[in-house]
Coordinates of C-alpha atoms in Angstrom, one line a residue:
X1 CA 33.9 33.9 -27.0
X2 CA 31.9 32.1 -29.6
X3 CA 29.2 34.7 -29.6
X4 CA 31.8 37.4 -30.0
X5 CA 33.2 35.7 -33.1
X6 CA 29.8 35.3 -34.6
X7 CA 29.1 39.0 -34.0
X8 CA 32.4 40.0 -35.7
X9 CA 31.6 37.8 -38.7
X10 CA 28.2 39.5 -39.1
X11 CA 29.8 42.9 -39.0
X12 CA 32.7 42.1 -41.4
X13 CA 30.8 40.2 -44.1
X14 CA 28.8 43.3 -45.4
X15 CA 32.1 45.3 -45.4
X16 CA 33.9 42.7 -47.4
X17 CA 30.9 42.4 -49.8
X18 CA 30.9 46.2 -50.4
X19 CA 34.7 46.1 -51.1
X20 CA 34.2 43.8 -53.9
X21 CA 34.1 45.8 -57.2
X22 CA 33.0 43.1 -59.6
X23 CA 31.5 39.7 -59.2
X24 CA 32.0 38.4 -62.8
X25 CA 33.9 39.3 -65.9
X26 CA 33.1 38.8 -69.6
X27 CA 29.3 39.0 -69.1
X28 CA 26.9 39.0 -72.1
X29 CA 24.8 42.1 -71.6
X30 CA 22.5 41.4 -74.6
X31 CA 23.8 43.9 -77.2
X32 CA 27.0 44.9 -79.0
X33 CA 28.5 48.3 -79.8
X34 CA 30.2 47.8 -83.3
X35 CA 31.8 51.2 -83.4
X36 CA 32.8 54.0 -81.0
X37 CA 29.6 55.5 -79.8
X38 CA 28.5 59.2 -79.8
X39 CA 28.8 60.5 -76.3
X40 CA 27.2 63.7 -75.0
X41 CA 27.7 65.3 -71.6
X42 CA 24.7 65.2 -69.2
X43 CA 24.1 68.9 -68.4
X44 CA 25.4 69.7 -64.9
X45 CA 26.9 66.3 -64.4
X46 CA 30.5 64.9 -65.0
X47 CA 28.9 62.0 -66.9
X48 CA 28.4 61.3 -70.6
X49 CA 25.5 59.4 -72.1
X50 CA 25.0 57.7 -75.5
X51 CA 21.8 59.1 -77.0
X52 CA 21.8 56.6 -79.9
X53 CA 22.9 53.5 -78.0
X54 CA 20.4 50.5 -77.7
X55 CA 20.9 50.5 -73.9
X56 CA 21.4 52.7 -70.9
X57 CA 25.0 53.6 -71.9
X58 CA 27.2 56.0 -70.0
X59 CA 30.8 57.1 -69.7
X60 CA 32.3 58.4 -66.4
X61 CA 35.8 58.7 -64.9
X62 CA 37.6 56.7 -67.6
X63 CA 35.1 53.7 -67.7
X64 CA 32.0 52.8 -69.8
X65 CA 28.9 52.0 -67.7
X66 CA 25.8 50.1 -68.7
X67 CA 22.6 49.6 -66.7
X68 CA 20.9 46.5 -68.0
X69 CA 18.5 44.1 -66.4
X70 CA 18.7 45.8 -62.9
X71 CA 22.5 45.4 -63.0
X72 CA 25.4 47.8 -63.5
X73 CA 28.3 46.8 -65.8
X74 CA 31.6 48.5 -66.5
X75 CA 34.4 48.2 -69.1
X76 CA 37.4 50.3 -70.1
X77 CA 36.6 49.7 -73.8
X78 CA 33.4 50.7 -75.5
X79 CA 32.3 47.1 -76.5
X80 CA 33.5 45.2 -73.5
X81 CA 34.2 42.7 -72.2
X82 CA 31.9 43.8 -69.4
X83 CA 32.2 43.2 -65.7
X84 CA 29.3 43.1 -63.3
X85 CA 29.5 45.6 -60.4
X86 CA 28.1 45.4 -56.9
X87 CA 25.5 48.2 -56.3
X88 CA 27.6 49.5 -53.3
X89 CA 30.5 50.2 -55.7
X90 CA 28.7 52.2 -58.3
X91 CA 30.0 55.9 -58.2
X92 CA 27.5 58.4 -56.8
X93 CA 27.9 60.8 -59.7
X94 CA 26.6 58.0 -62.0
X95 CA 23.7 57.3 -59.7
X96 CA 22.7 61.0 -59.8
X97 CA 22.0 61.1 -63.6
X98 CA 18.3 61.9 -64.1
X99 CA 15.9 59.3 -65.4
X100 CA 15.5 61.1 -68.8
X101 CA 19.0 60.1 -69.9
X102 CA 18.3 56.4 -69.6
X103 CA 17.6 55.5 -73.3
X104 CA 16.1 52.1 -72.4
X105 CA 14.6 52.7 -69.0
X106 CA 13.1 49.8 -67.0
X107 CA 9.4 49.7 -66.6
X108 CA 9.6 50.9 -62.9
X109 CA 11.4 54.0 -64.0
X110 CA 8.2 55.4 -65.6
X111 CA 6.6 56.3 -62.4
X112 CA 9.5 58.5 -61.3
X113 CA 10.3 62.1 -62.1
X114 CA 12.2 62.5 -65.4
X115 CA 14.4 65.3 -64.1
X116 CA 15.4 63.4 -60.9
X117 CA 17.7 60.5 -60.4
X118 CA 16.2 57.0 -60.1
X119 CA 15.0 56.0 -56.6
X120 CA 17.8 53.5 -56.0
X121 CA 16.9 53.1 -52.3
X122 CA 13.5 51.7 -53.2
X123 CA 15.1 49.3 -55.7
X124 CA 18.1 48.1 -53.7
X125 CA 16.6 48.2 -50.1
X126 CA 17.2 49.9 -46.8
X127 CA 20.6 48.3 -46.3
X128 CA 21.9 50.0 -49.5
X129 CA 20.3 53.3 -48.6
X130 CA 21.8 53.4 -45.2
X131 CA 25.2 52.6 -46.6
X132 CA 25.0 55.3 -49.3
X133 CA 23.1 57.8 -47.2
X134 CA 22.9 61.2 -48.7
X135 CA 23.8 59.9 -52.2
X136 CA 21.2 62.2 -53.8
X137 CA 22.3 65.4 -52.0
X138 CA 25.3 67.2 -53.5
X139 CA 26.6 70.6 -54.5
X140 CA 26.8 70.8 -58.3
X141 CA 29.5 73.5 -58.0
X142 CA 31.8 70.9 -56.4
X143 CA 31.4 68.4 -59.1
X144 CA 34.6 67.5 -61.1
X145 CA 34.8 68.2 -64.8
X146 CA 33.9 65.4 -67.2
X147 CA 36.8 63.1 -67.9
X148 CA 38.4 63.3 -71.4
X149 CA 37.0 60.8 -73.9
X150 CA 39.2 57.9 -75.1
X151 CA 38.8 58.9 -78.7
X152 CA 41.8 56.7 -79.7
X153 CA 39.4 53.8 -79.6
X154 CA 37.7 55.0 -82.7
X155 CA 40.6 53.4 -84.6
X156 CA 39.6 50.0 -83.3
X157 CA 36.5 48.3 -84.6
X158 CA 35.6 45.1 -86.3
X159 CA 38.5 42.7 -86.5
X160 CA 40.9 45.4 -85.1
X161 CA 39.0 45.6 -81.8
X162 CA 41.1 44.1 -79.0
X163 CA 39.2 41.4 -77.2
X164 CA 42.0 40.2 -74.9
X165 CA 42.2 42.2 -71.6
X166 CA 46.0 42.3 -71.7
X167 CA 46.0 43.8 -75.2
X168 CA 43.3 46.4 -74.2
X169 CA 45.4 47.5 -71.2
X170 CA 48.6 47.7 -73.3
X171 CA 46.9 50.0 -75.9
X172 CA 45.2 52.1 -73.2
X173 CA 48.4 52.6 -71.2
X174 CA 50.2 53.8 -74.4
X175 CA 47.4 56.0 -75.8
X176 CA 45.4 57.3 -72.8
X177 CA 47.2 58.8 -69.7
X178 CA 44.1 59.7 -67.7
X179 CA 44.4 59.3 -63.9
X180 CA 41.0 58.3 -62.5
X181 CA 39.6 59.7 -59.3
X182 CA 37.1 57.0 -58.3
X183 CA 38.2 54.0 -56.2
X184 CA 36.3 51.6 -58.4
X185 CA 38.0 52.9 -61.6
X186 CA 41.5 52.8 -60.0
X187 CA 40.9 49.2 -58.8
X188 CA 39.7 48.2 -62.3
X189 CA 42.8 49.8 -63.9
X190 CA 45.1 48.1 -61.4
X191 CA 43.4 44.8 -61.9
X192 CA 44.1 45.0 -65.6
X193 CA 47.6 46.3 -65.0
X194 CA 48.6 43.4 -62.8
X195 CA 50.4 40.6 -64.6
X196 CA 49.0 37.2 -64.9
X197 CA 50.0 34.8 -62.2
X198 CA 52.8 32.7 -63.3
X199 CA 52.3 29.0 -62.8
X200 CA 55.2 27.5 -61.1
X201 CA 56.1 24.1 -62.5
X202 CA 57.4 21.5 -60.1
X203 CA 61.1 21.0 -60.3
X204 CA 62.1 17.7 -62.1
X205 CA 63.1 14.9 -59.8
X206 CA 66.9 15.0 -59.3
X207 CA 68.8 11.7 -59.6
X208 CA 70.8 10.8 -56.6
X209 CA 74.4 11.7 -56.9
X210 CA 76.6 8.7 -58.0
X211 CA 78.3 6.9 -55.2
X212 CA 81.9 8.0 -54.9
X213 CA 84.4 5.2 -55.4
X214 CA 86.4 4.2 -52.4
X215 CA 89.6 6.2 -52.2
X216 CA 92.6 4.3 -53.6
X217 CA 95.3 3.9 -51.1
X218 CA 98.8 4.6 -52.4
X219 CA 101.4 2.0 -52.0
X220 CA 103.4 4.3 -49.7
X221 CA 100.4 4.8 -47.5
X222 CA 100.0 1.0 -47.2
X223 CA 103.6 0.8 -46.0
X224 CA 103.1 3.7 -43.7
X225 CA 99.6 2.8 -42.3
X226 CA 98.9 -0.8 -42.9
X227 CA 95.2 -1.6 -42.1
X228 CA 94.3 -5.1 -41.5
X229 CA 97.3 -6.6 -43.3
X230 CA 97.4 -10.3 -42.8
X231 CA 100.3 -11.6 -40.8
X232 CA 102.5 -14.3 -42.1
X233 CA 101.8 -17.6 -40.6
X234 CA 104.3 -18.8 -38.1
X235 CA 105.9 -15.4 -37.7
X236 CA 105.1 -12.9 -35.0
X237 CA 105.3 -9.2 -35.7
X238 CA 107.6 -7.2 -33.4
X239 CA 106.1 -4.5 -31.2
X240 CA 105.7 -1.0 -32.8
X241 CA 108.5 0.4 -30.6
X242 CA 111.0 -2.3 -31.8
X243 CA 109.9 -1.8 -35.5
X244 CA 110.6 1.9 -35.2
X245 CA 114.1 1.2 -33.9
X246 CA 114.8 -1.4 -36.5
X247 CA 113.8 1.0 -39.3
X248 CA 116.1 3.6 -38.0
X249 CA 119.0 1.1 -37.8
X250 CA 118.7 0.2 -41.5
X251 CA 120.6 2.9 -43.6
X252 CA 119.0 3.9 -46.9
X253 CA 120.8 5.0 -50.0
X254 CA 120.0 8.3 -51.6
X255 CA 118.7 6.7 -54.7
X256 CA 116.2 4.7 -52.7
X257 CA 115.0 7.8 -51.0
X258 CA 114.3 9.5 -54.3
X259 CA 112.5 6.4 -55.5
X260 CA 110.4 6.4 -52.4
X261 CA 109.4 10.1 -53.1
X262 CA 108.4 9.3 -56.6
X263 CA 106.3 6.3 -55.6
X264 CA 104.4 8.2 -53.0
X265 CA 106.3 6.7 -50.1
X266 CA 106.6 8.3 -46.7
X267 CA 108.7 11.5 -47.0
X268 CA 111.7 11.9 -44.9
X269 CA 112.7 15.0 -43.1
X270 CA 114.6 16.3 -46.1
X271 CA 111.6 15.7 -48.4
X272 CA 109.2 17.6 -46.2
X273 CA 111.5 20.7 -46.1
X274 CA 111.9 20.5 -49.9
X275 CA 108.1 20.3 -50.5
X276 CA 107.5 23.2 -48.2
X277 CA 110.1 25.2 -50.1
X278 CA 108.8 24.6 -53.6
X279 CA 105.0 24.3 -52.9
X280 CA 104.6 20.8 -54.5
X281 CA 101.7 20.0 -52.1
X282 CA 99.2 22.5 -53.8
X283 CA 99.2 21.2 -57.3

């Protein structure tokens, strides 16, 4: 069982690593693009490149791409912030751009053919080449058209350039309605579209409810249900049966009955019928 779990972990770890689009955000890539760059379509490819940029600068499927220091970076705005991308997540159409369109090619690019794409398998190893097998073989007729350029970003430079990711996303959502086709682009757009996690503050400690006062017993209830009433010394209380007979034998005047009702005394039969008829019990 333990060997099976180890084998599964070895299989799943590369898959999880490949699924990761970016490993860091806000990376300093060593140069700045102060204004919206000039972008030209690479002939036969759905990719733009910046011929006057001080870096290997491209635009594809709604994102800007820079290859700098053996790393790929992406951004939805022309001057960042930039996000580092795992080599397994770089789109194939971007990897197929010929060497000649890299304006600042690394030294090891010089030994490769200018009209062919870089030999990424030699640079990134056999594992990458097996995962992206056939990356350099494609039918140019099946290539998608180049994505429209986000020319609205020309209006934003200098102090007007939005640096906050939330502000960038808000402007892009309002001014640029392009629907990307690549998974990496869709994930990047969704990542910027998702709201910030809301920090849940702990609820303030609630004070315990005040203790309820003991219910006040009405005088009538004391006469009806005496609890623990002290007995008079030297006098014995008659049994309950005899007390009931004695109370029935004593006649009461009508005025005393009315007084008993006002004082909360025990209602007689007539009072119960009267209360039921006039609804005095639900005030």
